[in-house]
Short mmCIF file of C-alpha atoms in Angstrom, two decimals:
data_model
loop_
_atom_site.label_atom_id
_atom_site.label_comp_id
_atom_site.label_asym_id
_atom_site.label_seq_id
_atom_site.Cartn_x
_atom_site.Cartn_y
_atom_site.Cartn_z
CA MET A 1 1.84 2.23 -3.02
CA PRO A 2 -0.54 0.48 0.50
CA GLU A 3 -0.92 0.13 1.39
CA ASP A 4 2.68 -1.02 1.72
CA GLU A 5 3.25 -0.12 5.37
CA PRO A 6 3.52 -2.20 8.57
CA ASP A 7 0.72 -2.56 11.08
CA SER A 8 1.05 -0.49 14.23
CA THR A 9 1.15 -2.22 17.60
CA ALA A 10 -0.04 0.88 19.43
CA ASN A 11 -3.52 1.27 20.91
CA ASP A 12 -5.37 2.96 18.06
CA ARG A 13 -8.05 4.75 20.06
CA ALA A 14 -7.41 7.39 22.68
CA PRO A 15 -10.11 7.20 25.40
CA ASP A 16 -10.41 11.00 25.71
CA ASP A 17 -11.36 11.30 22.02
CA ARG A 18 -14.46 9.15 22.27
CA ASP A 19 -18.15 9.91 22.35
CA VAL A 20 -17.91 13.62 21.66
CA ALA A 21 -20.94 15.22 20.03
CA PRO A 22 -20.30 16.92 16.67
CA ASP A 23 -19.71 20.68 16.79
CA ASP A 24 -20.90 23.11 14.13
CA ASP A 25 -17.39 24.55 13.94
CA VAL A 26 -15.59 21.23 13.61
CA GLY A 27 -13.66 20.57 10.43
CA THR A 28 -13.94 17.57 8.12
CA VAL A 29 -11.35 14.83 7.69
CA TYR A 30 -10.90 13.31 4.22
CA LEU A 31 -9.41 9.82 4.09
CA VAL A 32 -7.86 10.06 0.63
CA GLY A 33 -6.13 7.42 -1.47
CA SER A 34 -3.30 8.81 -3.60
CA GLY A 35 -2.99 5.79 -5.87
CA PRO A 36 0.31 3.98 -6.48
CA GLY A 37 2.41 7.13 -6.88
CA ASP A 38 2.09 8.47 -10.43
CA PRO A 39 0.44 11.91 -10.06
CA ASP A 40 -1.53 11.27 -13.26
CA LEU A 41 -3.28 8.46 -11.38
CA LEU A 42 -4.61 10.76 -8.68
CA THR A 43 -8.36 11.09 -8.94
CA VAL A 44 -9.66 14.54 -9.79
CA LYS A 45 -11.34 14.69 -6.39
CA ALA A 46 -8.18 13.71 -4.53
CA ALA A 47 -6.18 16.43 -6.29
CA ARG A 48 -8.82 19.04 -5.50
CA LEU A 49 -9.02 18.11 -1.82
CA ILE A 50 -5.24 18.14 -1.45
CA ASP A 51 -5.12 21.65 -2.93
CA GLU A 52 -7.98 22.89 -0.75
CA ALA A 53 -6.92 21.29 2.55
CA ASP A 54 -5.60 23.28 5.49
CA VAL A 55 -3.44 20.35 6.59
CA VAL A 56 -2.33 17.14 4.86
CA LEU A 57 -1.22 14.23 7.05
CA HIS A 58 0.57 11.83 4.73
CA ASP A 59 2.33 8.50 4.94
CA LYS A 60 5.56 7.49 3.18
CA LEU A 61 3.94 5.97 0.12
CA PRO A 62 2.48 8.71 -2.10
CA GLY A 63 5.03 9.29 -4.85
CA PRO A 64 7.57 12.11 -4.58
CA GLU A 65 5.79 14.15 -7.25
CA ILE A 66 2.51 14.00 -5.32
CA LEU A 67 4.11 15.02 -2.04
CA GLY A 68 6.09 17.70 -3.84
CA ARG A 69 2.90 19.48 -4.93
CA ILE A 70 1.90 20.03 -1.29
CA PRO A 71 3.38 23.15 0.38
CA GLU A 72 5.62 22.19 3.29
CA THR A 73 3.72 24.62 5.52
CA LYS A 74 0.62 22.40 5.44
CA ARG A 75 2.26 18.98 5.22
CA GLU A 76 2.76 16.62 8.16
CA ASP A 77 4.60 13.30 7.76
CA VAL A 78 2.98 10.57 9.86
CA GLY A 79 4.38 7.66 7.90
CA LYS A 80 5.79 4.31 8.90
CA ARG A 81 8.55 2.09 7.55
CA ALA A 82 9.12 -1.58 8.36
CA GLY A 83 12.19 -1.71 10.61
CA GLY A 84 12.64 2.07 10.42
CA GLU A 85 11.22 5.33 11.66
CA TRP A 86 7.54 5.34 12.39
CA THR A 87 4.72 7.40 13.82
CA PRO A 88 2.44 5.52 16.25
CA GLN A 89 -1.06 5.08 14.88
CA GLU A 90 -2.42 6.38 18.18
CA TYR A 91 -0.70 9.73 17.52
CA THR A 92 -2.14 9.96 14.01
CA ASN A 93 -5.64 9.24 15.29
CA ARG A 94 -5.30 11.91 17.99
CA ARG A 95 -3.87 14.44 15.55
CA LEU A 96 -6.76 14.01 13.11
CA VAL A 97 -9.26 14.71 15.86
CA GLU A 98 -7.25 17.64 17.22
CA LEU A 99 -6.98 19.37 13.84
CA ALA A 100 -10.64 18.82 13.01
CA ARG A 101 -11.68 20.30 16.35
CA GLU A 102 -9.68 23.40 15.42
CA GLY A 103 -12.01 23.76 12.45
CA ARG A 104 -9.44 22.66 9.88
CA SER A 105 -10.08 20.85 6.63
CA VAL A 106 -7.80 17.80 6.95
CA VAL A 107 -6.65 15.37 4.28
CA ARG A 108 -5.28 12.08 5.54
CA LEU A 109 -3.33 11.07 2.44
CA LYS A 110 -2.46 7.41 1.98
CA GLY A 111 -0.73 5.43 -0.73
CA GLY A 112 -3.03 3.33 -2.89
CA ASP A 113 -6.51 3.04 -1.45
CA PRO A 114 -7.16 3.94 2.20
CA PHE A 115 -9.22 0.81 2.80
CA VAL A 116 -6.74 -1.73 1.35
CA PHE A 117 -4.22 -2.50 4.11
CA GLY A 118 -4.10 1.23 4.81
CA ARG A 119 -5.77 1.39 8.25
CA GLY A 120 -8.44 3.65 6.78
CA GLY A 121 -11.11 1.58 8.47
CA GLU A 122 -9.47 2.03 11.86
CA GLU A 123 -9.18 5.78 11.39
CA ALA A 124 -12.81 6.00 10.24
CA GLU A 125 -13.95 4.23 13.42
CA HIS A 126 -11.81 6.50 15.58
CA LEU A 127 -13.19 9.64 13.92
CA ALA A 128 -16.74 8.38 14.34
CA ASP A 129 -16.10 7.63 18.03
CA ALA A 130 -14.87 11.22 18.44
CA GLY A 131 -17.83 12.75 16.60
CA ILE A 132 -15.71 14.01 13.71
CA PRO A 133 -17.30 14.15 10.23
CA PHE A 134 -15.22 12.42 7.59
CA GLU A 135 -15.35 11.41 3.95
CA VAL A 136 -13.66 8.48 2.22
CA VAL A 137 -12.07 9.19 -1.16
CA PRO A 138 -11.01 5.90 -2.80
CA GLY A 139 -7.72 5.65 -4.64
CA VAL A 140 -6.29 3.35 -7.31
CA THR A 141 -5.00 0.42 -5.28
CA SER A 142 -1.40 -0.63 -5.89
CA ALA A 143 -2.53 -4.25 -5.47
CA ILE A 144 -3.97 -4.05 -9.00
CA ALA A 145 -2.13 -1.08 -10.51
CA GLY A 146 1.34 -2.31 -9.53
CA PRO A 147 1.12 -5.59 -11.44
CA ALA A 148 -0.74 -3.86 -14.30
CA VAL A 149 1.99 -1.32 -15.07
CA ALA A 150 4.47 -4.22 -15.09
CA GLY A 151 2.39 -5.96 -17.77
CA ILE A 152 0.77 -8.43 -15.38
CA PRO A 153 -3.05 -8.76 -15.20
CA VAL A 154 -4.16 -10.09 -11.82
CA THR A 155 -6.89 -12.06 -13.62
CA HIS A 156 -6.79 -13.62 -17.08
CA ARG A 157 -9.30 -15.94 -18.75
CA ASP A 158 -6.54 -18.39 -19.65
CA HIS A 159 -4.71 -18.36 -16.33
CA ALA A 160 -6.62 -17.07 -13.28
CA SER A 161 -10.29 -16.56 -12.48
CA SER A 162 -9.66 -15.42 -8.91
CA VAL A 163 -7.25 -13.16 -7.07
CA SER A 164 -6.40 -12.95 -3.36
CA PHE A 165 -4.87 -9.88 -1.72
CA VAL A 166 -2.70 -10.64 1.29
CA THR A 167 -0.62 -8.60 3.70
CA GLY A 168 2.92 -9.80 4.16
CA HIS A 169 3.28 -7.81 7.37
CA GLU A 170 0.76 -8.66 10.07
CA ASP A 171 0.55 -7.18 13.55
CA PRO A 172 3.47 -8.82 15.41
CA THR A 173 1.37 -9.04 18.59
CA LYS A 174 -0.87 -11.68 16.99
CA ASP A 175 -0.42 -15.18 18.40
CA GLU A 176 -0.56 -16.70 14.92
CA SER A 177 -0.93 -15.62 11.32
CA ALA A 178 -4.41 -14.95 10.02
CA VAL A 179 -3.25 -15.84 6.51
CA ASP A 180 -4.10 -19.41 5.47
CA TRP A 181 -1.28 -20.13 3.03
CA ASP A 182 -2.52 -23.71 2.56
CA ALA A 183 -5.86 -22.43 1.33
CA LEU A 184 -4.21 -19.87 -0.94
CA ALA A 185 -2.01 -22.56 -2.48
CA ALA A 186 -5.10 -24.63 -3.24
CA THR A 187 -7.14 -21.87 -4.95
CA GLY A 188 -5.26 -21.96 -8.24
CA GLY A 189 -5.68 -18.20 -8.67
CA THR A 190 -3.38 -15.22 -8.35
CA VAL A 191 -1.91 -14.23 -4.98
CA VAL A 192 -0.86 -10.60 -4.56
CA VAL A 193 1.18 -9.87 -1.43
CA LEU A 194 1.62 -6.31 -0.19
CA MET A 195 4.30 -5.41 2.37
CA GLY A 196 5.90 -8.77 1.66
CA VAL A 197 9.50 -8.14 0.55
CA GLY A 198 11.11 -8.86 3.92
CA LYS A 199 9.11 -12.02 4.60
CA LEU A 200 9.37 -13.38 1.07
CA PRO A 201 11.42 -16.44 2.13
CA ALA A 202 8.85 -17.40 4.78
CA TYR A 203 5.68 -17.27 2.71
CA THR A 204 7.17 -18.72 -0.48
CA ALA A 205 8.33 -21.67 1.63
CA GLU A 206 4.81 -21.94 3.13
CA LEU A 207 3.25 -22.02 -0.33
CA ARG A 208 5.69 -24.67 -1.58
CA ALA A 209 5.06 -26.76 1.53
CA ALA A 210 1.32 -26.44 0.86
CA GLY A 211 1.76 -27.95 -2.59
CA MET A 212 2.13 -24.96 -4.91
CA PRO A 213 4.52 -26.00 -7.69
CA PRO A 214 8.04 -24.59 -7.26
CA ASP A 215 8.04 -23.45 -10.92
CA THR A 216 5.04 -21.16 -10.36
CA PRO A 217 5.87 -17.75 -11.89
CA VAL A 218 6.49 -14.89 -9.45
CA ALA A 219 7.11 -11.18 -10.04
CA LEU A 220 8.28 -8.40 -7.72
CA VAL A 221 7.27 -4.85 -8.63
CA GLU A 222 9.20 -2.21 -6.70
CA ARG A 223 7.91 1.40 -6.56
CA ALA A 224 5.25 0.76 -9.18
CA THR A 225 4.49 3.84 -11.35
CA TRP A 226 7.32 5.83 -9.70
CA PRO A 227 10.15 7.14 -11.91
CA ASP A 228 12.51 4.51 -10.44
CA MET A 229 10.14 1.55 -10.78
CA ARG A 230 11.84 -1.84 -11.13
CA VAL A 231 10.56 -5.34 -11.87
CA ALA A 232 12.17 -8.70 -11.07
CA THR A 233 10.77 -12.06 -12.11
CA GLY A 234 11.45 -15.66 -11.17
CA THR A 235 9.65 -18.67 -9.79
CA LEU A 236 8.43 -19.70 -6.38
CA GLU A 237 11.72 -21.57 -5.97
CA THR A 238 14.08 -18.86 -7.28
CA ILE A 239 12.44 -15.55 -6.38
CA VAL A 240 14.28 -15.07 -3.07
CA ASP A 241 17.64 -15.29 -4.84
CA VAL A 242 16.33 -13.02 -7.60
CA ARG A 243 15.25 -10.48 -4.97
CA ASP A 244 18.66 -10.55 -3.35
CA ASP A 245 20.60 -10.36 -6.63
CA ALA A 246 18.46 -7.47 -7.89
CA GLY A 247 18.41 -5.65 -4.54
CA ILE A 248 14.63 -5.27 -4.54
CA GLU A 249 13.48 -3.25 -1.51
CA PRO A 250 10.18 -2.01 -0.07
CA PRO A 251 7.78 -0.71 -1.16
CA ALA A 252 7.18 -3.60 -3.53
CA ILE A 253 4.38 -5.95 -4.51
CA THR A 254 4.70 -9.70 -4.98
CA VAL A 255 2.57 -11.38 -7.66
CA ILE A 256 2.38 -15.17 -7.49
CA GLY A 257 0.68 -17.26 -10.16
CA ASP A 258 0.62 -18.04 -13.85
CA VAL A 259 -0.35 -14.45 -14.71
CA ALA A 260 3.14 -13.32 -13.69
CA ALA A 261 4.52 -15.00 -16.83
CA THR A 262 2.29 -12.78 -19.00
CA ARG A 263 4.85 -10.02 -18.61
CA ASP A 264 7.42 -11.93 -20.69
CA ARG A 265 5.02 -12.01 -23.63
CA VAL A 266 4.22 -8.26 -23.60
CA VAL A 267 7.19 -6.44 -22.08
CA GLU A 268 8.86 -5.68 -25.44
CA PHE A 269 5.96 -3.38 -26.31
CA LEU A 270 5.08 -2.21 -22.79
CA THR A 271 5.84 1.50 -22.59
CA ASN A 272 5.09 1.80 -18.84
CA ALA A 273 8.51 0.32 -18.12
CA GLU A 274 10.57 2.13 -20.76
CA ALA A 275 12.63 4.19 -18.32
CA SER A 276 12.98 1.62 -15.56
CA ALA A 277 15.77 -0.82 -14.80
CA GLU A 278 14.35 -4.30 -15.30
CA PRO A 279 16.27 -6.99 -13.37
CA GLU A 280 14.75 -10.26 -14.53
CA GLN A 281 15.27 -13.91 -13.70
CA GLY A 282 18.93 -14.56 -13.00
CA GLY A 283 19.63 -10.83 -12.67
CA ASP A 284 20.20 -10.13 -16.40
CA ASP A 285 18.83 -6.92 -17.89
CA ALA A 286 15.80 -7.38 -20.12
#
């Protein structure tokens, strides 16, 4: 899934990598989205490039089955976890350039889509500055796929004609948030928050203070499409307690809006969730 990783505070561009003319022997870097984690949701092109690559630099979010198909001898973990171990983005940028200059074919494998809260744009700029050829391979974004496999459409003719994608984990060096929660509360559409489990109390309070009704449906989808996927549902007023009672942890997606209630009307026949534990409102099993 993220797409579901924290922003790095490190300087993302190493000065000695810049403004280098392309070399005929330089390798290509592929910025590849792995989708939300189910290997069946890998694109055909992503699967082929992973198999053909000399080196795969991956984050923590591709599902275990996807990472398991990559031989350990060509796999490098450059992932990040909120509040846990992490690889500075500056190192990842440098490593991509270094490997390409060795003539390697390099896959930078990211959860979801590389350009949706995945720092793919930053890495593309760094590679361009260094004169390294690269290709972007889009992936199925967890911002849409996560709610979908839980039975929640992010848009619905009866409930939401717009959807906003928001990061719940901004760069901590910013003086103030770039997210306008007041404006989001006023749109009347769906709000999907990635990387937002830890800060759930803060932004749900912001939305209530901005006038969003406290009974607005909310869903948390943890490890969407993974074998251990879980879903918890509540309201803007109750979802923090639901999260705590259910023990929902990152990576997870928060869906806020009337569409979140759609799940209740379809879950009985939804086979995506057959094998998953489903802690619902109040913590009871569905």
